[in-house]
Short mmCIF file of C-alpha atoms in Angstrom, two decimals:
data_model
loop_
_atom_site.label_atom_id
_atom_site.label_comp_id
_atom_site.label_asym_id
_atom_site.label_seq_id
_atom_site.Cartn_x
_atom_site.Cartn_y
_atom_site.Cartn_z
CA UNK A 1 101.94 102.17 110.63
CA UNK A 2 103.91 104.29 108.61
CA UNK A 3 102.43 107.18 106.79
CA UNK A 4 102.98 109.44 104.78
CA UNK A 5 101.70 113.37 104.23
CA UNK A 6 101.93 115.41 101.14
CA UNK A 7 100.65 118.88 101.04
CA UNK A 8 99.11 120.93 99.26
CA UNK A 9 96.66 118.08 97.57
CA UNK A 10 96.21 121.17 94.74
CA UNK A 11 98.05 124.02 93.40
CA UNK A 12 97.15 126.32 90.40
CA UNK A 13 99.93 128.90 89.10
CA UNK A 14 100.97 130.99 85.93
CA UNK A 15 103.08 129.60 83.80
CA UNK A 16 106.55 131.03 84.92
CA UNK A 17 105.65 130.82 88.80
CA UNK A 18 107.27 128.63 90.48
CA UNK A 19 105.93 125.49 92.68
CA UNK A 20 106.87 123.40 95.41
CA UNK A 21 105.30 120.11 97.48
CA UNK A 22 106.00 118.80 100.71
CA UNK A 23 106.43 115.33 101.59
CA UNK A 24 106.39 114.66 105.57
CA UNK A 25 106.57 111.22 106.97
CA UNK A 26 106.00 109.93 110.61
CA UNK A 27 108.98 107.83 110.83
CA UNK A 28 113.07 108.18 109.64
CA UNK A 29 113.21 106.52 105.94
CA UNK A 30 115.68 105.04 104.22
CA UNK A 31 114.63 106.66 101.00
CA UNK A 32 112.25 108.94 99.69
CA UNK A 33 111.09 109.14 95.93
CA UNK A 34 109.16 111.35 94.03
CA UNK A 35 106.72 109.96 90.95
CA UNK A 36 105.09 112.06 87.85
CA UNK A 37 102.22 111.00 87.18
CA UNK A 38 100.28 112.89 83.89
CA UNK A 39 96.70 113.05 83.21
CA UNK A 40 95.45 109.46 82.22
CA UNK A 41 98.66 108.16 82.33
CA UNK A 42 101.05 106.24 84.86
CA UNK A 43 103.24 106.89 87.15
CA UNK A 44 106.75 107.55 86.34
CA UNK A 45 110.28 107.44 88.44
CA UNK A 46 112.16 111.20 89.01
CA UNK A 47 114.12 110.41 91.51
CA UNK A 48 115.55 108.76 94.80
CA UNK A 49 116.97 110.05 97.52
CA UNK A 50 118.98 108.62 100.18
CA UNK A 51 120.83 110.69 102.01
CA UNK A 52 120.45 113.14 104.97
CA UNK A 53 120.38 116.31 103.67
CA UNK A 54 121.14 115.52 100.23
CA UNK A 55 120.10 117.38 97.57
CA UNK A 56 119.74 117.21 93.48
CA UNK A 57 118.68 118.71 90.39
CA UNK A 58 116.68 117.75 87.26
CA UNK A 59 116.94 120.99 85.41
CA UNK A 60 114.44 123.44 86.62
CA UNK A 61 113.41 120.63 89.38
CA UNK A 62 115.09 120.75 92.66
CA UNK A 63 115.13 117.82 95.51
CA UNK A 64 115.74 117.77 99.03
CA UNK A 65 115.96 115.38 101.93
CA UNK A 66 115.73 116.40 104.93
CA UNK A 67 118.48 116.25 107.50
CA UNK A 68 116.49 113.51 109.63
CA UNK A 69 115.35 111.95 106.87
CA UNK A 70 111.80 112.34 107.85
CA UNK A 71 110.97 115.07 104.91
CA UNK A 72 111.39 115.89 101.73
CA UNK A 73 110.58 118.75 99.07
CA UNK A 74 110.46 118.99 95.49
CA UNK A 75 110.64 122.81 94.17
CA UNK A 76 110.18 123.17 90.19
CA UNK A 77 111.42 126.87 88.67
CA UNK A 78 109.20 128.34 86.17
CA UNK A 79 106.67 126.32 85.66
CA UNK A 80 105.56 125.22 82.34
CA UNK A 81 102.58 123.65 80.82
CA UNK A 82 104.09 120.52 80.43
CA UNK A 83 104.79 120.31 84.08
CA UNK A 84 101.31 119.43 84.23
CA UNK A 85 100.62 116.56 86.28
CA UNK A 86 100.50 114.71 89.65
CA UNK A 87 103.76 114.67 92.11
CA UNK A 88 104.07 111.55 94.20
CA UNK A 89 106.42 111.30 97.09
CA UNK A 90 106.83 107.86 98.47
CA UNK A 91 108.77 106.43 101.49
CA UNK A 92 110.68 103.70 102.04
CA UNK A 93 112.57 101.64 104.52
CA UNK A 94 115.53 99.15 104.48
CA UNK A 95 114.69 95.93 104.04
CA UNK A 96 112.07 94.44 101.35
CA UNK A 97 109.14 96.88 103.02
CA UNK A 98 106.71 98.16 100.36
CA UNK A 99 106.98 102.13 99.44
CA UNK A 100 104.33 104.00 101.26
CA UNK A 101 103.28 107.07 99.01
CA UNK A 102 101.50 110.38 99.74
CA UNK A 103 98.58 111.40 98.58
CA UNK A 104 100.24 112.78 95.74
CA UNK A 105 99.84 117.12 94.40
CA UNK A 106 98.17 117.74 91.51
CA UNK A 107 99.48 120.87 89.70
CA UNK A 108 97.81 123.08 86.99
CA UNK A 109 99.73 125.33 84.69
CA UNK A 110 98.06 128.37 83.37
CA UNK A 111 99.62 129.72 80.31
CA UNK B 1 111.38 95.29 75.55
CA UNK B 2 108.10 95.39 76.77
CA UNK B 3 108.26 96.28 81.08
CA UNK B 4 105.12 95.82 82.59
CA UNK B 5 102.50 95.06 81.14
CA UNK B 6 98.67 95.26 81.99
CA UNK B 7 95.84 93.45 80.91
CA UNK B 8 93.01 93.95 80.26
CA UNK B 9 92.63 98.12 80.15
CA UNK B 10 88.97 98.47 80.85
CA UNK B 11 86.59 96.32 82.38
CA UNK B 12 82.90 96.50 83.04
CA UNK B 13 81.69 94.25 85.68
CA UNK B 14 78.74 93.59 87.31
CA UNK B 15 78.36 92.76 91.37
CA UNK B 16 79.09 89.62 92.49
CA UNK B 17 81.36 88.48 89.07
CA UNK B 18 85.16 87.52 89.13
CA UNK B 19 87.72 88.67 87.14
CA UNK B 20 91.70 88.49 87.17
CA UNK B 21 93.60 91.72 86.20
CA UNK B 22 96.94 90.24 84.51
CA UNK B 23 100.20 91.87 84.97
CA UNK B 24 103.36 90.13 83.33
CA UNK B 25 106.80 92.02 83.81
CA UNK B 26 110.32 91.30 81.46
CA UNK B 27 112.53 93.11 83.80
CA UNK B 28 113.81 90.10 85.62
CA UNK B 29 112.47 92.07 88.56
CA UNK B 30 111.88 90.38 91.92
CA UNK B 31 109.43 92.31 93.60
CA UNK B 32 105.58 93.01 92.04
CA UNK B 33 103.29 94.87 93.33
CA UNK B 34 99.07 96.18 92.56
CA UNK B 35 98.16 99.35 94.06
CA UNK B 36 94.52 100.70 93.13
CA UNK B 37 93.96 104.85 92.64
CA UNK B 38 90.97 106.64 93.67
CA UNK B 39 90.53 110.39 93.19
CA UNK B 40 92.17 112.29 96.26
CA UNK B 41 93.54 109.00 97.76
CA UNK B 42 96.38 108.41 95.96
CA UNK B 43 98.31 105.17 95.38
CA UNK B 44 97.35 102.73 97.92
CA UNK B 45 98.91 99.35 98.05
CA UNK B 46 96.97 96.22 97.52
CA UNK B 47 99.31 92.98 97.92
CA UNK B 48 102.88 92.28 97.33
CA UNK B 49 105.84 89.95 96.38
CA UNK B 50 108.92 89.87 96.79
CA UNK B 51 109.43 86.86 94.98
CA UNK B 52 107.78 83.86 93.21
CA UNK B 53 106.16 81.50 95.56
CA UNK B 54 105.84 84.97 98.48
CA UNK B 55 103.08 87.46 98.67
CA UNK B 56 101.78 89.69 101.64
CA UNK B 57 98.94 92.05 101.72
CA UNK B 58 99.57 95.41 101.23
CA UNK B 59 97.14 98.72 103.29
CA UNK B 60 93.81 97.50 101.41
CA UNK B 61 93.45 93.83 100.70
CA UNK B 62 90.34 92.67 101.09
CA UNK B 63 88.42 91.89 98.51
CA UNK B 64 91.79 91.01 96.50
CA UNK B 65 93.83 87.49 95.88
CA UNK B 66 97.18 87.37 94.04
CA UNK B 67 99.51 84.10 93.48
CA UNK B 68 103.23 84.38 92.46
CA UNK B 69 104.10 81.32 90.87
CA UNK B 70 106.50 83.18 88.56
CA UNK B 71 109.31 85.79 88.02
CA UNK B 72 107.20 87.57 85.34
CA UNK B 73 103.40 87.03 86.29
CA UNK B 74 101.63 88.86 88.95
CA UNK B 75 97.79 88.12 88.67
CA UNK B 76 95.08 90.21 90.92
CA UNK B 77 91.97 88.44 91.17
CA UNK B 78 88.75 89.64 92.39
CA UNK B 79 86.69 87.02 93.46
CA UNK B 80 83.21 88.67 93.99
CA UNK B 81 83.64 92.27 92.42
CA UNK B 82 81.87 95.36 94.84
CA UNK B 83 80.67 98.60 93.51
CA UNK B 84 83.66 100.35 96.83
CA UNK B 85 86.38 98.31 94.03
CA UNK B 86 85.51 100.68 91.35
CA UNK B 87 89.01 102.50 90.48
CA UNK B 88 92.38 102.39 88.12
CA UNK B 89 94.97 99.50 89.08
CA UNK B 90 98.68 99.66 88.51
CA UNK B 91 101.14 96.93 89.18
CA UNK B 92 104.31 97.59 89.49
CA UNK B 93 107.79 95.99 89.26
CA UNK B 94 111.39 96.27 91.55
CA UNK B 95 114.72 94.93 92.55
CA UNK B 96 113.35 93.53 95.73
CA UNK B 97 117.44 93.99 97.53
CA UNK B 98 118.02 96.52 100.20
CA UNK B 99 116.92 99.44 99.99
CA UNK B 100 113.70 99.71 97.83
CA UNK B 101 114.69 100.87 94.64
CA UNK B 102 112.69 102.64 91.98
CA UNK B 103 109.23 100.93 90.80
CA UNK B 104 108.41 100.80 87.22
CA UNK B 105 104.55 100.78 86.58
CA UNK B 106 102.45 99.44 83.81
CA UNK B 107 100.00 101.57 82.11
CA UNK B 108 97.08 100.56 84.47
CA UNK B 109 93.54 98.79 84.19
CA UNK B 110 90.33 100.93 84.44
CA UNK B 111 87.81 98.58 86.17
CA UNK B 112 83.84 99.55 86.55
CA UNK B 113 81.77 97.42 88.76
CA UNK B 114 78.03 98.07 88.39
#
């Protein structure tokens, strides 16, 4: 079935460093989105994706989609403490077929 | 305007009893969906529906019954509760047309089986 990696599971950085995860899937999606999820709290919609290559901005967050559709990235700039949190890519396909989400990557902030 | 909401948000069970997590959406949204967390494993999904009256299991269902019988209602019910179904549900809420859009999620249930 269809699955999807995330990497790293963990990252720990200054506040001010910047920070990026990787989202790779084993098949071409349809869409990709990526999911904040804070300490004891749920998950919550950043953003979809659905086209090859395409890329967008959140303010200091940064999207892509890779040109077969197969990867994705989400870079933040300067970190800050409220970045905080855990970073869910999930994949989907046309049709009514359920999400498939990574593993998720948990970052820390140092300040 | 409520979105999804969750019921109860902790429960202690012990082996062997049943219990039905509640999850009632206002969205008007067609697809519903539980997925259960557990520490490094992410979000896995449970069952689905992409409509009242249609469910299908999701990667982990065992252990796990759901009924649709409404827009808004999305029940998970564990009929004989396990120690390995320890964890934090979410449902969640879509459109359920084309491509899968973006899933709202309700604030989750904490469940402890002893």
């Amino acid at each position: 079935g269809q699955q999807v990696m995330q990497i790293p599971q963990y990252q720990h950085v200054q506040e001010g460093e910047d920070f990026t995860t990787y989202c790779n899937s084993s098949t071409t999606l349809s869409n990709i989105q990526w999911y904040k999820q804070r300490p004891g709290g749920h998950p919550v919609f950043l953003i979809q994706l659905v086209k090859s290559g395409e890329v967008k901005k959140q303010k200091r967050l940064t999207f892509q989609f890779g040109e077969a559709k197969k990867n994705s990235s989400l870079h933040i700039t300067a970190t800050q403490t409220t970045d905080v949190g855990t970073y869910f890519c999930a994949g989907g396909k046309s049709g009514n077929t359920p999400l498939v989400f990574g593993k998720g990557t948990r970052l820390s902030v140092i300040a | 305007n409520a979105g999804v909401t969750q019921t109860p948000k902790f429960q202690v069970l012990k082996t062997g009893q049943s219990m039905t997590l509640q999850c009632a959406q206002d969205m008007n949204h067609e697809y519903m969906s539980w997925y259960r967390q557990d520490p490094g494993m992410g979000l896995r999904l449970i069952h689905y529906s992409v409509g009242a009256g249609i469910t299908d299991q999701g990667e982990v269902p065992n252990g796990y019954n759901v009924s649709r019988s409404t827009t808004e209602d999305f029940p998970l019910r564990l009929l004989s509760a396990a120690p390995s179904q320890t964890s934090v549900y979410f449902c969640a809420c879509g459109r359920a047309s084309g491509v899968p859009g973006e899933l709202f999620f309700g604030e989750g249930s904490r469940l402890t089986v002893l």
